[in-house]
mmCIF file of C-alpha atoms in Angstrom:
data_model
loop_
_atom_site.group_PDB
_atom_site.id
_atom_site.type_symbol
_atom_site.label_atom_id
_atom_site.label_comp_id
_atom_site.label_asym_id
_atom_site.label_seq_id
_atom_site.Cartn_x
_atom_site.Cartn_y
_atom_site.Cartn_z
ATOM 1 C CA MET O 1 -64.914 125.822 129.883
ATOM 2 C CA THR O 2 -68.310 125.579 132.216
ATOM 3 C CA THR O 3 -70.450 127.944 132.488
ATOM 4 C CA VAL O 4 -72.698 128.083 135.797
ATOM 5 C CA SER O 5 -75.688 130.109 135.561
ATOM 6 C CA MET O 6 -77.659 131.255 138.291
ATOM 7 C CA PRO O 7 -81.217 131.232 138.415
ATOM 8 C CA LEU O 8 -83.235 134.143 138.091
ATOM 9 C CA LYS O 9 -85.258 133.336 141.158
ATOM 10 C CA ALA O 10 -82.339 133.962 143.565
ATOM 11 C CA ALA O 11 -81.462 137.300 141.551
ATOM 12 C CA ALA O 12 -84.660 138.589 142.485
ATOM 13 C CA PRO O 13 -84.531 138.882 146.065
ATOM 14 C CA LEU O 14 -80.924 140.080 146.391
ATOM 15 C CA THR O 15 -81.507 142.782 143.672
ATOM 16 C CA GLY O 16 -85.226 143.889 146.061
ATOM 17 C CA ALA O 17 -82.582 144.099 149.220
ATOM 18 C CA VAL O 18 -79.671 145.945 147.573
ATOM 19 C CA PHE O 19 -82.549 148.498 146.561
ATOM 20 C CA LYS O 20 -84.503 148.483 149.951
ATOM 21 C CA TRP O 21 -80.659 149.526 151.814
ATOM 22 C CA LEU O 22 -80.232 151.621 149.084
ATOM 23 C CA ALA O 23 -83.396 153.770 149.946
ATOM 24 C CA ILE O 24 -82.982 153.621 153.496
ATOM 25 C CA VAL O 25 -79.300 155.041 153.470
ATOM 26 C CA MET O 26 -80.816 157.841 151.019
ATOM 27 C CA PHE O 27 -83.813 158.851 153.229
ATOM 28 C CA ALA O 28 -80.828 159.124 156.129
ATOM 29 C CA MET O 29 -78.989 161.116 154.105
ATOM 30 C CA LEU O 30 -81.692 163.575 153.552
ATOM 31 C CA ALA O 31 -82.729 163.845 156.989
ATOM 32 C CA VAL O 32 -79.351 164.627 158.282
ATOM 33 C CA LEU O 33 -78.875 166.914 155.331
ATOM 34 C CA PHE O 34 -83.099 168.782 156.459
ATOM 35 C CA SER O 35 -82.114 168.673 159.941
ATOM 36 C CA GLY O 36 -78.644 170.131 159.189
ATOM 37 C CA VAL O 37 -80.126 173.323 157.053
ATOM 38 C CA SER O 38 -82.406 173.920 160.153
ATOM 39 C CA HIS O 39 -79.921 173.849 162.683
ATOM 40 C CA ALA O 40 -78.384 176.368 160.683
ATOM 41 C CA ASP O 41 -81.047 178.344 160.017
ATOM 42 C CA GLN O 42 -81.884 178.122 163.733
ATOM 43 C CA THR O 43 -78.283 178.663 164.480
ATOM 44 C CA ALA O 44 -78.240 181.927 162.138
ATOM 45 C CA LEU O 45 -81.606 183.004 163.945
ATOM 46 C CA SER O 46 -79.766 182.602 167.289
ATOM 47 C CA LYS O 47 -76.967 184.532 166.387
ATOM 48 C CA GLU O 48 -78.704 187.063 164.700
ATOM 49 C CA GLN O 49 -80.648 187.660 167.630
ATOM 50 C CA ALA O 50 -77.724 187.941 170.043
ATOM 51 C CA ALA O 51 -76.007 189.981 167.762
ATOM 52 C CA ARG O 52 -79.284 192.837 167.758
ATOM 53 C CA GLN O 53 -79.378 192.335 171.699
ATOM 54 C CA ALA O 54 -75.673 193.442 172.237
ATOM 55 C CA GLU O 55 -76.090 196.275 169.107
ATOM 56 C CA GLN O 56 -79.773 197.093 170.168
ATOM 57 C CA PRO O 57 -80.824 196.317 173.842
ATOM 58 C CA GLY O 58 -84.735 194.842 173.692
ATOM 59 C CA ASN O 59 -85.348 194.852 170.277
ATOM 60 C CA ASN O 60 -87.012 191.566 169.307
ATOM 61 C CA ALA O 61 -88.224 192.448 166.262
ATOM 62 C CA PRO O 62 -88.243 188.801 164.673
ATOM 63 C CA VAL O 63 -89.874 187.597 167.727
ATOM 64 C CA TRP O 64 -92.536 190.348 167.423
ATOM 65 C CA ARG O 65 -92.877 189.556 163.618
ATOM 66 C CA ALA O 66 -93.267 185.892 164.499
ATOM 67 C CA ALA O 67 -96.223 186.544 167.127
ATOM 68 C CA SER O 68 -98.010 189.328 164.929
ATOM 69 C CA SER O 69 -98.135 187.341 161.784
ATOM 70 C CA GLY O 70 -101.222 185.339 162.498
ATOM 71 C CA GLU O 71 -99.854 182.249 162.420
ATOM 72 C CA SER O 72 -100.755 179.171 164.985
ATOM 73 C CA PHE O 73 -97.231 178.054 166.938
ATOM 74 C CA VAL O 74 -97.674 175.089 170.039
ATOM 75 C CA THR O 75 -98.907 176.469 173.167
ATOM 76 C CA GLN O 76 -99.686 174.413 176.624
ATOM 77 C CA ALA O 77 -103.507 175.621 176.817
ATOM 78 C CA LYS O 78 -105.683 173.805 174.254
ATOM 79 C CA GLY O 79 -108.361 175.397 172.333
ATOM 80 C CA ARG O 80 -109.396 177.395 169.251
ATOM 81 C CA GLU O 81 -106.719 180.147 168.280
ATOM 82 C CA THR O 82 -104.532 179.642 171.410
ATOM 83 C CA GLY O 83 -101.647 179.129 168.793
ATOM 84 C CA VAL O 84 -102.206 182.631 167.873
ATOM 85 C CA LEU O 85 -100.059 184.801 170.251
ATOM 86 C CA ILE O 86 -101.715 188.018 168.456
ATOM 87 C CA ASN O 87 -104.708 188.193 166.273
ATOM 88 C CA LYS O 88 -103.883 190.813 163.154
ATOM 89 C CA SER O 89 -107.669 191.360 163.042
ATOM 90 C CA GLY O 90 -107.318 193.281 166.737
ATOM 91 C CA GLU O 91 -105.933 196.090 164.954
ATOM 92 C CA VAL O 92 -108.691 196.839 162.832
ATOM 93 C CA TRP O 93 -111.323 196.464 164.974
ATOM 94 C CA ARG O 94 -109.190 198.979 167.850
ATOM 95 C CA GLU O 95 -109.645 201.587 164.666
ATOM 96 C CA ILE O 96 -113.340 200.908 163.910
ATOM 97 C CA ARG O 97 -113.551 201.117 167.743
ATOM 98 C CA ASN O 98 -112.044 204.193 168.597
ATOM 99 C CA ASP O 99 -111.898 206.337 165.126
ATOM 100 C CA ARG O 100 -115.645 205.344 164.072
ATOM 101 C CA ILE O 101 -117.896 204.122 166.518
ATOM 102 C CA ILE O 102 -116.842 206.472 168.912
ATOM 103 C CA GLN O 103 -116.866 209.711 167.017
ATOM 104 C CA TYR O 104 -119.551 209.077 165.156
ATOM 105 C CA GLY O 105 -122.152 207.424 167.978
ATOM 106 C CA GLY O 106 -121.126 209.858 170.252
ATOM 107 C CA TRP O 107 -122.087 212.795 167.287
ATOM 108 C CA LEU O 108 -125.579 210.689 167.049
ATOM 109 C CA VAL O 109 -126.319 210.748 170.668
ATOM 110 C CA SER O 110 -125.363 214.428 171.440
ATOM 111 C CA LEU O 111 -127.479 215.746 168.282
ATOM 112 C CA ALA O 112 -130.801 213.539 169.585
ATOM 113 C CA PHE O 113 -130.262 215.146 173.190
ATOM 114 C CA LEU O 114 -129.820 218.411 171.718
ATOM 115 C CA ALA O 115 -132.823 218.370 169.094
ATOM 116 C CA ILE O 116 -134.989 217.475 172.029
ATOM 117 C CA MET O 117 -133.623 219.941 174.139
ATOM 118 C CA ALA O 118 -134.598 222.128 171.491
ATOM 119 C CA VAL O 119 -138.365 221.102 170.898
ATOM 120 C CA TYR O 120 -138.569 221.406 174.765
ATOM 121 C CA LEU O 121 -137.711 224.950 174.897
ATOM 122 C CA LEU O 122 -139.244 226.099 171.534
ATOM 123 C CA LYS O 123 -142.274 224.100 171.613
ATOM 124 C CA GLY O 124 -142.328 223.285 175.087
ATOM 125 C CA PRO O 125 -144.983 219.786 176.208
ATOM 126 C CA ILE O 126 -147.561 218.933 174.070
ATOM 127 C CA LYS O 127 -151.032 220.266 176.241
ATOM 128 C CA LEU O 128 -154.564 218.312 175.719
ATOM 129 C CA PRO O 129 -156.704 220.704 173.440
ATOM 130 C CA GLU O 130 -159.609 220.370 176.183
ATOM 131 C CA LYS O 131 -160.164 219.788 180.161
ATOM 132 C CA ARG O 132 -160.294 216.828 181.267
ATOM 133 C CA THR O 133 -163.885 214.913 181.589
ATOM 134 C CA GLY O 134 -162.815 212.560 184.952
ATOM 135 C CA ARG O 135 -164.212 209.257 182.841
ATOM 136 C CA LEU O 136 -161.517 207.078 182.545
ATOM 137 C CA ILE O 137 -159.709 204.470 179.842
ATOM 138 C CA GLU O 138 -157.776 201.377 181.317
ATOM 139 C CA ARG O 139 -155.090 201.489 178.768
ATOM 140 C CA PHE O 140 -152.288 199.227 180.263
ATOM 141 C CA THR O 141 -153.132 196.649 182.673
ATOM 142 C CA SER O 142 -150.891 195.778 185.757
ATOM 143 C CA ALA O 143 -148.843 192.969 183.861
ATOM 144 C CA GLU O 144 -148.323 195.051 180.513
ATOM 145 C CA ARG O 145 -147.185 198.124 182.924
ATOM 146 C CA LEU O 146 -144.602 195.435 184.622
ATOM 147 C CA ALA O 147 -143.034 194.419 181.391
ATOM 148 C CA HIS O 148 -142.866 197.753 180.232
ATOM 149 C CA TRP O 149 -140.975 198.939 183.617
ATOM 150 C CA THR O 150 -138.813 195.972 183.405
ATOM 151 C CA MET O 151 -137.925 196.571 180.202
ATOM 152 C CA ALA O 152 -137.211 200.164 180.753
ATOM 153 C CA PHE O 153 -135.272 200.049 183.959
ATOM 154 C CA SER O 154 -132.952 197.660 182.879
ATOM 155 C CA PHE O 155 -132.738 199.585 179.128
ATOM 156 C CA VAL O 156 -131.425 202.348 181.439
ATOM 157 C CA ALA O 157 -128.804 200.271 183.219
ATOM 158 C CA LEU O 158 -127.803 199.047 180.139
ATOM 159 C CA GLY O 159 -127.647 202.230 178.231
ATOM 160 C CA ILE O 160 -125.952 204.648 181.051
ATOM 161 C CA THR O 161 -123.092 201.778 181.572
ATOM 162 C CA GLY O 162 -123.013 201.081 178.088
ATOM 163 C CA LEU O 163 -121.954 204.912 177.732
ATOM 164 C CA LEU O 164 -119.824 205.278 180.658
ATOM 165 C CA LEU O 165 -117.917 201.990 179.115
ATOM 166 C CA MET O 166 -117.536 203.690 175.827
ATOM 167 C CA PHE O 167 -116.866 207.578 176.277
ATOM 168 C CA GLY O 168 -115.815 207.097 180.225
ATOM 169 C CA LYS O 169 -112.476 207.385 179.018
ATOM 170 C CA TYR O 170 -112.890 210.718 176.964
ATOM 171 C CA VAL O 171 -115.825 212.269 179.524
ATOM 172 C CA VAL O 172 -114.813 210.907 183.078
ATOM 173 C CA ALA O 173 -111.619 209.786 183.504
ATOM 174 C CA PRO O 174 -110.272 213.215 182.592
ATOM 175 C CA VAL O 175 -112.440 215.076 185.405
ATOM 176 C CA LEU O 176 -112.372 211.973 187.845
ATOM 177 C CA GLY O 177 -109.302 210.525 187.425
ATOM 178 C CA LEU O 178 -108.130 207.154 185.975
ATOM 179 C CA THR O 179 -108.149 205.559 189.348
ATOM 180 C CA ALA O 180 -111.926 206.519 190.272
ATOM 181 C CA PHE O 181 -112.869 205.636 186.426
ATOM 182 C CA SER O 182 -111.490 201.983 186.747
ATOM 183 C CA TRP O 183 -113.635 201.254 189.359
ATOM 184 C CA ILE O 184 -116.270 202.763 188.029
ATOM 185 C CA ALA O 185 -115.399 200.984 184.769
ATOM 186 C CA ILE O 186 -115.579 197.714 186.305
ATOM 187 C CA LEU O 187 -118.618 198.223 188.428
ATOM 188 C CA CYS O 188 -120.243 199.523 184.882
ATOM 189 C CA LYS O 189 -118.989 196.265 183.468
ATOM 190 C CA ASN O 190 -120.721 193.769 185.972
ATOM 191 C CA VAL O 191 -123.698 195.512 185.839
ATOM 192 C CA HIS O 192 -124.280 195.439 182.185
ATOM 193 C CA ASN O 193 -123.496 192.187 182.004
ATOM 194 C CA PHE O 194 -125.558 190.574 184.226
ATOM 195 C CA VAL O 195 -128.568 193.096 183.597
ATOM 196 C CA GLY O 196 -128.305 192.169 179.793
ATOM 197 C CA PRO O 197 -130.126 188.305 179.893
ATOM 198 C CA LEU O 198 -132.694 189.921 181.755
ATOM 199 C CA PHE O 199 -133.642 192.995 179.033
ATOM 200 C CA SER O 200 -133.263 190.717 176.600
ATOM 201 C CA VAL O 201 -135.961 188.229 178.413
ATOM 202 C CA SER O 202 -138.196 191.034 179.099
ATOM 203 C CA ILE O 203 -138.057 191.969 175.006
ATOM 204 C CA ILE O 204 -139.722 188.582 174.492
ATOM 205 C CA VAL O 205 -142.587 189.434 177.151
ATOM 206 C CA PHE O 206 -142.903 192.778 176.239
ATOM 207 C CA PHE O 207 -143.286 191.943 172.183
ATOM 208 C CA VAL O 208 -145.871 189.059 172.806
ATOM 209 C CA MET O 209 -147.809 191.507 174.971
ATOM 210 C CA TYR O 210 -147.861 194.445 172.433
ATOM 211 C CA VAL O 211 -147.550 192.896 169.058
ATOM 212 C CA LYS O 212 -151.253 192.704 168.533
ATOM 213 C CA ASP O 213 -151.816 196.301 169.273
ATOM 214 C CA ASN O 214 -148.635 197.396 167.091
ATOM 215 C CA LEU O 215 -149.483 195.662 163.561
ATOM 216 C CA PRO O 216 -150.412 198.515 160.508
ATOM 217 C CA GLU O 217 -153.473 199.948 160.258
ATOM 218 C CA LYS O 218 -155.256 202.774 157.689
ATOM 219 C CA ASN O 219 -153.951 206.073 159.306
ATOM 220 C CA ASP O 220 -150.426 204.819 160.008
ATOM 221 C CA MET O 221 -148.685 206.636 156.234
ATOM 222 C CA LEU O 222 -150.754 209.634 157.001
ATOM 223 C CA TRP O 223 -149.685 209.799 160.258
ATOM 224 C CA LEU O 224 -146.038 210.188 158.651
ATOM 225 C CA LYS O 225 -147.017 212.731 156.215
ATOM 226 C CA LYS O 226 -148.075 215.022 158.604
ATOM 227 C CA ALA O 227 -145.223 213.978 161.072
ATOM 228 C CA GLY O 228 -147.179 213.021 163.748
ATOM 229 C CA GLY O 229 -149.795 215.797 163.935
ATOM 230 C CA LEU O 230 -147.365 218.923 163.154
ATOM 231 C CA PHE O 231 -149.419 219.253 160.066
ATOM 232 C CA GLY O 232 -152.481 218.709 160.951
ATOM 233 C CA HIS O 233 -154.693 216.005 163.379
ATOM 234 C CA VAL O 234 -154.412 212.337 162.578
ATOM 235 C CA PRO O 235 -156.564 209.341 164.034
ATOM 236 C CA ALA O 236 -154.854 206.813 165.321
ATOM 237 C CA GLY O 237 -155.367 203.641 166.865
ATOM 238 C CA ARG O 238 -154.090 202.155 170.814
ATOM 239 C CA PHE O 239 -150.629 202.736 169.227
ATOM 240 C CA ASN O 240 -149.929 205.321 166.387
ATOM 241 C CA MET O 241 -146.931 204.864 163.770
ATOM 242 C CA GLY O 242 -144.249 206.847 165.699
ATOM 243 C CA GLU O 243 -145.071 203.920 168.816
ATOM 244 C CA LYS O 244 -145.083 201.344 165.831
ATOM 245 C CA VAL O 245 -141.482 202.213 164.612
ATOM 246 C CA TRP O 246 -140.334 202.280 168.323
ATOM 247 C CA PHE O 247 -141.791 199.244 168.780
ATOM 248 C CA TRP O 248 -140.813 197.298 165.401
ATOM 249 C CA GLY O 249 -137.285 199.326 164.898
ATOM 250 C CA GLY O 250 -136.222 200.125 168.152
ATOM 251 C CA VAL O 251 -137.765 197.342 170.549
ATOM 252 C CA THR O 252 -137.634 194.265 168.253
ATOM 253 C CA ALA O 253 -134.831 194.618 165.859
ATOM 254 C CA LEU O 254 -132.646 196.857 167.719
ATOM 255 C CA GLY O 255 -133.291 194.741 170.639
ATOM 256 C CA ILE O 256 -132.393 191.504 168.828
ATOM 257 C CA ALA O 257 -129.609 193.063 167.384
ATOM 258 C CA VAL O 258 -128.232 194.100 171.037
ATOM 259 C CA SER O 259 -129.366 190.641 172.575
ATOM 260 C CA VAL O 260 -127.780 188.395 170.170
ATOM 261 C CA THR O 261 -124.391 190.198 169.881
ATOM 262 C CA GLY O 262 -124.548 190.468 173.476
ATOM 263 C CA TYR O 263 -124.706 187.068 174.556
ATOM 264 C CA ILE O 264 -121.745 186.419 172.055
ATOM 265 C CA LEU O 265 -119.710 189.021 174.125
ATOM 266 C CA ASP O 266 -121.225 187.861 177.888
ATOM 267 C CA PHE O 267 -120.170 184.199 177.531
ATOM 268 C CA PRO O 268 -116.571 184.040 175.593
ATOM 269 C CA ASN O 269 -116.958 179.982 177.080
ATOM 270 C CA PHE O 270 -118.959 179.156 174.099
ATOM 271 C CA ASP O 271 -115.857 178.547 172.309
ATOM 272 C CA GLN O 272 -115.664 181.484 169.611
ATOM 273 C CA VAL O 273 -112.722 183.037 168.028
ATOM 274 C CA ARG O 274 -112.091 186.551 168.566
ATOM 275 C CA LEU O 275 -112.818 187.620 165.092
ATOM 276 C CA THR O 276 -116.324 186.642 166.026
ATOM 277 C CA MET O 277 -116.321 188.737 169.170
ATOM 278 C CA GLN O 278 -114.560 191.681 167.342
ATOM 279 C CA GLN O 279 -117.480 191.358 164.612
ATOM 280 C CA ALA O 280 -119.908 190.885 167.160
ATOM 281 C CA HIS O 281 -118.453 193.701 169.439
ATOM 282 C CA VAL O 282 -119.245 196.442 166.612
ATOM 283 C CA VAL O 283 -122.670 195.309 165.723
ATOM 284 C CA HIS O 284 -123.573 195.631 169.193
ATOM 285 C CA ALA O 285 -121.734 198.925 170.062
ATOM 286 C CA ILE O 286 -123.609 200.656 166.517
ATOM 287 C CA ALA O 287 -126.851 198.919 167.153
ATOM 288 C CA ALA O 288 -126.698 200.065 170.760
ATOM 289 C CA ILE O 289 -125.972 203.919 169.992
ATOM 290 C CA VAL O 290 -128.810 203.883 167.255
ATOM 291 C CA PHE O 291 -130.741 202.206 170.044
ATOM 292 C CA ILE O 292 -130.224 204.956 172.414
ATOM 293 C CA SER O 293 -130.966 208.052 170.539
ATOM 294 C CA MET O 294 -134.150 206.867 169.149
ATOM 295 C CA ALA O 295 -134.851 206.080 173.109
ATOM 296 C CA LEU O 296 -134.254 209.548 173.544
ATOM 297 C CA GLY O 297 -137.342 210.569 172.014
ATOM 298 C CA HIS O 298 -138.857 207.988 173.295
ATOM 299 C CA ILE O 299 -138.530 208.850 176.949
ATOM 300 C CA TYR O 300 -138.853 212.576 176.474
ATOM 301 C CA ILE O 301 -142.317 212.085 174.678
ATOM 302 C CA GLY O 302 -143.646 209.614 177.210
ATOM 303 C CA SER O 303 -142.615 211.515 180.284
ATOM 304 C CA ILE O 304 -142.231 215.543 180.180
ATOM 305 C CA GLY O 305 -143.101 216.087 176.299
ATOM 306 C CA MET O 306 -146.879 214.956 176.352
ATOM 307 C CA GLU O 307 -148.981 215.755 179.389
ATOM 308 C CA GLY O 308 -151.026 212.516 180.317
ATOM 309 C CA ALA O 309 -148.514 210.029 178.856
ATOM 310 C CA LEU O 310 -146.146 209.166 181.880
ATOM 311 C CA GLU O 311 -149.613 208.543 183.912
ATOM 312 C CA ALA O 312 -150.883 206.034 181.116
ATOM 313 C CA MET O 313 -148.015 203.858 182.133
ATOM 314 C CA ARG O 314 -147.467 204.794 185.939
ATOM 315 C CA ASP O 315 -151.232 204.527 186.782
ATOM 316 C CA GLY O 316 -152.577 202.570 183.351
ATOM 317 C CA TYR O 317 -155.148 205.250 182.937
ATOM 318 C CA VAL O 318 -156.076 208.073 180.655
ATOM 319 C CA ASP O 319 -158.756 210.383 180.914
ATOM 320 C CA GLU O 320 -161.377 210.286 177.966
ATOM 321 C CA THR O 321 -159.265 213.852 176.524
ATOM 322 C CA TRP O 322 -156.412 212.432 176.211
ATOM 323 C CA ALA O 323 -157.715 209.434 174.563
ATOM 324 C CA LYS O 324 -159.707 211.162 171.985
ATOM 325 C CA ALA O 325 -156.439 214.288 171.536
ATOM 326 C CA HIS O 326 -154.118 211.294 170.571
ATOM 327 C CA HIS O 327 -155.073 208.448 169.773
ATOM 328 C CA GLU O 328 -158.856 209.173 168.310
ATOM 329 C CA ASP O 329 -159.482 205.469 166.474
ATOM 330 C CA TRP O 330 -159.107 203.803 169.533
ATOM 331 C CA TYR O 331 -161.290 206.172 171.776
ATOM 332 C CA ASN O 332 -164.119 205.552 168.702
ATOM 333 C CA ASP O 333 -163.304 201.744 169.149
ATOM 334 C CA ILE O 334 -163.960 201.946 172.865
ATOM 335 C CA LYS O 335 -167.764 204.382 172.549
ATOM 336 C CA ALA O 336 -168.659 201.674 169.987
ATOM 337 C CA GLY O 337 -168.147 199.330 172.020
ATOM 338 C CA LYS O 338 -165.604 197.483 169.807
ATOM 339 C CA VAL O 339 -162.861 197.719 172.469
ATOM 340 C CA PRO O 340 -163.530 197.893 176.356
ATOM 341 C CA ALA O 341 -162.997 200.749 178.475
ATOM 342 C CA VAL O 342 -161.639 198.518 181.006
ATOM 343 C CA ARG O 343 -159.268 195.913 180.722
ATOM 344 C CA SER O 344 -158.622 193.932 184.194
ATOM 345 C CA LYS O 345 -160.514 193.264 187.195
ATOM 346 C CA GLN O 346 -157.818 195.202 189.048
ATOM 347 C CA GLY O 347 -159.097 198.303 186.429
ATOM 348 C CA ALA O 348 -162.725 198.134 187.536
ATOM 349 C CA GLU O 349 -162.428 198.552 190.892
ATOM 350 C CA VAL O 350 -159.978 201.036 191.140
ATOM 351 C CA MET O 351 -161.754 203.060 188.173
ATOM 352 C CA GLY O 352 -165.340 202.844 189.725
ATOM 353 C CA SER O 353 -167.534 205.354 188.268
ATOM 354 C CA GLN O 354 -165.275 207.277 186.364
ATOM 355 C CA VAL O 355 -164.992 204.558 184.055
ATOM 356 C CA LEU O 356 -166.085 206.015 180.339
ATOM 357 C CA SER O 357 -168.955 204.381 179.189
#
């Protein structure tokens, strides 16, 4: 018998080819199997949905579960979160806004207003302790007053429109009706969006102009201990501690908070996600409500709550008696020549011989 032996080198390619074709066949079978399972699942879901529509018309529970799952699907629109049909955090944000911010914020603004009215009715405005001398001091230059009134008017516009947007549904709509309120809301929204950037710029200008005179001084804590003069006279510099709290806590801290979050809400084209917008709105609303509550006190003191205060910001000048009564350290510095009584050329022309020397 003759034995024929096959070289190993010839067998190797044959074995490799067999394994290659086996792998191809295996992958093909798995693909068919999984596609069949997927098709079966889809068919089952389709049949389930069809049966549901027949038995319970309008009940799209499976579709709703998929849409509200928070998962990202394929959509024609391209961008961040465009595949997420329903943002699950939106319900949490709605509850915080409607059940917390509106409720407690409404109480805070209302109590601040009622407290101011109580002070006015029980105590009345703060009067000057002595007659006016007729000698004037230039308290604010025209540039300082322009910066203040720009910030003040833009703040009032934002405050009114913001309060209407937040509380109008509960206060205005029941009186004027939903149609009238919808027009008011649209107007408020546009005013709020366009005035916001002006307000943020005015804060920067205001800060630069007034920061020097709002730095800590020796009598600041004493002013707080005596509740701003309720328990005895306290000398103060150009600005007392109450005004400094308003400057640093209100204008600066809260002003920055509402400005930054306002830009996030005002310009969604920055491609921020919905959760970022919701978080910005919560911070914006809380900061704005606290800001408005503080501003009510500032507006009261600066208008009808203190004799001569409105004249200072309206005209720029105060009487010697007013300066001595409310800002004695500042008045003494002027008398000593450390601080000028006339701060601008325009002030010298207007004040003339009435200037304190």
